[in-house]
C-alpha positions as a printed NumPy array, in Angstrom:
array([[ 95.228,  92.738,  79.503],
       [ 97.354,  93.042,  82.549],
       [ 95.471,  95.379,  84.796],
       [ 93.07 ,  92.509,  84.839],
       [ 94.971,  91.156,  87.271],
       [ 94.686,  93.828,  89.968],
       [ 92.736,  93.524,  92.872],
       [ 89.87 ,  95.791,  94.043],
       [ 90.971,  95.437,  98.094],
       [ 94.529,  96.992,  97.589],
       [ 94.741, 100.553,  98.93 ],
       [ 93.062, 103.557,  96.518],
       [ 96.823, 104.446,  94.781],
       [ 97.77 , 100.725,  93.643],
       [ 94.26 , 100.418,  91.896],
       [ 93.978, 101.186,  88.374],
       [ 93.14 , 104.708,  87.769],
       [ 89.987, 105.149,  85.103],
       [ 91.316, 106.869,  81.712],
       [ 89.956, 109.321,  79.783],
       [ 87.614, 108.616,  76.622],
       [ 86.021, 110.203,  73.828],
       [ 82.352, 109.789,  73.333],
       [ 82.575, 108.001,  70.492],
       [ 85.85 , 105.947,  71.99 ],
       [ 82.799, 105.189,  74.904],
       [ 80.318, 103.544,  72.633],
       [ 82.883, 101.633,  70.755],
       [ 83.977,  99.639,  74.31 ],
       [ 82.453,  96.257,  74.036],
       [ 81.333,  94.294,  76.937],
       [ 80.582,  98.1  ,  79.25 ],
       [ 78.029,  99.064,  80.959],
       [ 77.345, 102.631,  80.683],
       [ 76.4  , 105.311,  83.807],
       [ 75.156, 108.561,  83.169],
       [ 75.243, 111.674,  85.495],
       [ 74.524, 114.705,  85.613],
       [ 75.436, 117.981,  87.172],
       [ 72.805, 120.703,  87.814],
       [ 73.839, 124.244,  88.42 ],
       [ 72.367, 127.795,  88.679],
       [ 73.981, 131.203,  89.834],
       [ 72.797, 132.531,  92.962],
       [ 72.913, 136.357,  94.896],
       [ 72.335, 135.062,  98.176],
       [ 74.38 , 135.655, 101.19 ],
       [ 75.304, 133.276, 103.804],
       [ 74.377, 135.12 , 107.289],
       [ 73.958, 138.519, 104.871],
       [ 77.863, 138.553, 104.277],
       [ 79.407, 135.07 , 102.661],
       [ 78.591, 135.158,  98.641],
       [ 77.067, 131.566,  98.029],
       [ 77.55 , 132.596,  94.354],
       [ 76.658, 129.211,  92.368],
       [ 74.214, 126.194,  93.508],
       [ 75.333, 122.642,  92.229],
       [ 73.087, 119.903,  93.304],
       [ 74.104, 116.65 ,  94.618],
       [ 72.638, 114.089,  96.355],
       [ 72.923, 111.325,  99.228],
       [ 72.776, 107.803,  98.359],
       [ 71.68 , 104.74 , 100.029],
       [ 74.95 , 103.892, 101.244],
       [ 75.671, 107.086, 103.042],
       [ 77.557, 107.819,  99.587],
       [ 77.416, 111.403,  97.968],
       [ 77.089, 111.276,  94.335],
       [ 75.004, 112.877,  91.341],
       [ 71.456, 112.06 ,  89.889],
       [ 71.928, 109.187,  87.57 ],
       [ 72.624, 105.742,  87.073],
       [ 73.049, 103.095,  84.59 ],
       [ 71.733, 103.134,  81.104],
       [ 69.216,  99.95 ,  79.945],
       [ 70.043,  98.111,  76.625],
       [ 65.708,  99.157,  75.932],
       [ 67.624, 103.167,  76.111],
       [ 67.959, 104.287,  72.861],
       [ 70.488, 106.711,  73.816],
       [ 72.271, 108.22 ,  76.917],
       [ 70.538, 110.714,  77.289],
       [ 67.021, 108.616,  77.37 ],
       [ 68.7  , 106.643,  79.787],
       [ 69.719, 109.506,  82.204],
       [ 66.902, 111.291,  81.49 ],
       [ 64.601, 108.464,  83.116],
       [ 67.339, 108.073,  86.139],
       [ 66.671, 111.709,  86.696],
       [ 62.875, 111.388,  86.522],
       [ 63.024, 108.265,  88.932],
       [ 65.598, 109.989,  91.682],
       [ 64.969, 113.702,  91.539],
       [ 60.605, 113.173,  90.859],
       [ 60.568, 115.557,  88.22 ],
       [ 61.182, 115.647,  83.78 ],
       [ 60.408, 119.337,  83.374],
       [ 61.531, 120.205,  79.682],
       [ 64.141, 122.884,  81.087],
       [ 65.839, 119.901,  83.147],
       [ 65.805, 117.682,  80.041],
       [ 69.44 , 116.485,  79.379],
       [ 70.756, 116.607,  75.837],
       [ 74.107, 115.492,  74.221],
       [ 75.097, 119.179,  74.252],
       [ 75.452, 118.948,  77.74 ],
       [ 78.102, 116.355,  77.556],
       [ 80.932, 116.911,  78.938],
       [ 83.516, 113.366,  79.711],
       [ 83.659, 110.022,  79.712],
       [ 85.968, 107.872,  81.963],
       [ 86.531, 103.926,  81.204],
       [ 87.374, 101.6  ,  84.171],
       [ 88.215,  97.876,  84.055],
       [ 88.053,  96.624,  87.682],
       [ 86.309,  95.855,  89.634],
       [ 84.056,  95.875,  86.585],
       [ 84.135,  96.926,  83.154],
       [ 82.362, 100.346,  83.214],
       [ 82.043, 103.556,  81.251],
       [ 81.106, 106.821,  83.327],
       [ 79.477, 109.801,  81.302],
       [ 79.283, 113.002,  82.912],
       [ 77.153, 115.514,  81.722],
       [ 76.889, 119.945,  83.641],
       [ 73.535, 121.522,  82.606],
       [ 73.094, 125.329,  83.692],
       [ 69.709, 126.221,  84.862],
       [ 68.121, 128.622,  86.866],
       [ 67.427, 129.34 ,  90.206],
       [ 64.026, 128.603,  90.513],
       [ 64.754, 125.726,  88.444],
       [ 67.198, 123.861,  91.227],
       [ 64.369, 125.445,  93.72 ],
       [ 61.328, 123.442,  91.791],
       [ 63.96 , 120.113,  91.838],
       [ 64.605, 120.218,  95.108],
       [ 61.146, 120.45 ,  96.662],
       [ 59.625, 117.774,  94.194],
       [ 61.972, 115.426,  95.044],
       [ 60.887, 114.248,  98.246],
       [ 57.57 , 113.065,  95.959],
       [ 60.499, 110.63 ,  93.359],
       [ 59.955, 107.615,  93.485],
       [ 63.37 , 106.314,  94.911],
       [ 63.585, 108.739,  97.39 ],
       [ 64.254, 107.336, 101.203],
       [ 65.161, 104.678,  99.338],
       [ 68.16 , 104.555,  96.661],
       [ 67.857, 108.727,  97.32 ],
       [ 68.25 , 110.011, 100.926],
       [ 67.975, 113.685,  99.802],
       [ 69.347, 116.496,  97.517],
       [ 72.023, 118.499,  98.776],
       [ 73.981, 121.619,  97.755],
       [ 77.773, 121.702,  97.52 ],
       [ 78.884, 124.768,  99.162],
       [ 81.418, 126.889,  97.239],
       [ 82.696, 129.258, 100.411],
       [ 85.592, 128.726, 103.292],
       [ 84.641, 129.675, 106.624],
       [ 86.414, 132.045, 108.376],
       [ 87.822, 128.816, 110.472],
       [ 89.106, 127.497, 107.333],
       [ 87.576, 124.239, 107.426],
       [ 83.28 , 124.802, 107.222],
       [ 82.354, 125.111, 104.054],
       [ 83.862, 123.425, 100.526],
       [ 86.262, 121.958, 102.91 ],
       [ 84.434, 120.025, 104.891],
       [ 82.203, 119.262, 102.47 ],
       [ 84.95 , 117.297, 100.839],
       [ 86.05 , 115.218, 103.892],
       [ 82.212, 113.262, 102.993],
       [ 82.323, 109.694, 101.363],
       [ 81.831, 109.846,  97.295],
       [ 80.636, 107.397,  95.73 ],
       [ 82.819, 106.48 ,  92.54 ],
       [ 84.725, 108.933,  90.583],
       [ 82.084, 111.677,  91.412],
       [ 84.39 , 113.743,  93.562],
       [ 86.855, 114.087,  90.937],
       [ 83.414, 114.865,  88.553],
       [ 82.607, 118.062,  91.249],
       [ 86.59 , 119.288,  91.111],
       [ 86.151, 118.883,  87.242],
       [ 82.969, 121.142,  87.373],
       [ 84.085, 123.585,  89.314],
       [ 87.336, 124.043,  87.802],
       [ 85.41 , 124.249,  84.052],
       [ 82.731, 126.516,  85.151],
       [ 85.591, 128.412,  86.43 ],
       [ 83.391, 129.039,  90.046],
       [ 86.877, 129.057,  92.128],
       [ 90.471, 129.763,  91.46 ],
       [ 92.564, 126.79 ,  91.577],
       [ 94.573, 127.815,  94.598],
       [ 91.063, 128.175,  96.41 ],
       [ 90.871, 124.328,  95.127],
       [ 93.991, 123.1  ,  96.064],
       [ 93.69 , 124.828, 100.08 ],
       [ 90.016, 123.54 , 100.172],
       [ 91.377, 120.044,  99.27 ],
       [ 94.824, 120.267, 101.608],
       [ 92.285, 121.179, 104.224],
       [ 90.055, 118.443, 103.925],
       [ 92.841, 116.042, 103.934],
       [ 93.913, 117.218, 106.984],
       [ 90.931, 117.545, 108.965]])
């Protein structure tokens, strides 16, 4: 095809975008390899310094290469699904396979198909747990096995703006993502509905600017 031609080392905007696919489209794709991620999110009443509502926790974490991205990775041919194969990812990076952390298909959410550099499918999958869930993830990570190495840590997106306008969701988006996961974290807050998308759009002006 004729995007074939394109070259990773152009700036971002002249490199082919990654479109939008069905499931099924997905696993139809000859000749991908298939990542899995997933998002993992719980409603919180705490209060930043007593007075900022932190509202929702989503989890992500920091990568190897300084990258911020979400627990996953690629799925094996030996996988007899995606969720087997992101499943085990989880269990390797995070430490733990609880049965309330279990990823199923009804936690699928999209698929994106890119071409170059390689040919690749993307799944991302949002699972809602609860507190005490993300709470039992975090400190039994630091036992996974891939942690200080492919895994650096688990970290929480914050959801707030600072009364400076920048700490917070802001400046949490000026930080290095790895892939398409940035646009996954936009996508998940703007489905859970956690912020209004003019709180979006300011948070992302801001961190453009910054």
């Amino acid at each position: 095809m004729a995007n074939m031609n394109y070259s990773n080392r152009g700036p971002p905007e002249d490199r082919p975008r990654p479109r939008n696919v069905s499931r099924e489209e997905a696993l139809s794709q000859e000749g991908f390899r298939h990542a899995c991620h997933v998002l993992f999110h719980a409603p919180t009443s705490a209060k930043l310094f007593d007075r900022v509502p932190i509202r929702h926790v989503l989890l992500m974490m920091m990568r190897f290469d300084g990258r911020l991205g979400f627990p996953g990775g690629f799925v094996d041919p030996k996988d007899s699904s995606l969720e087997e194969g992101l499943n085990r990812e989880v269990e390797e990076e995070l430490g733990c396979s609880f049965d309330k952390i279990k990823v199923t298909e009804k936690d699928y959410r999209s698929a994106q198909a890119r071409e170059i550099p390689q040919r690749n499918v993307t799944h991302f999958y949002i699972k809602e747990v609860e507190l005490e869930d993300i709470e039992r993830i975090e400190a039994e990570s630091v036992k996974a096995k891939d942690h200080g190495l492919e895994v650096m840590g688990v970290v929480r997106v914050p959801l707030y703006t600072l009364r400076d306008g920048v700490g917070g969701l802001p400046a949490f988006l000026c930080n290095n993502f790895i892939g398409n996961s940035k646009s996954q974290l936009l996508y998940a807050i703007r489905s859970l509905h956690l912020l209004r998308e003019d709180q979006i759009q300011e948070a992302l002006r801001t961190s453009q600017n910054y």
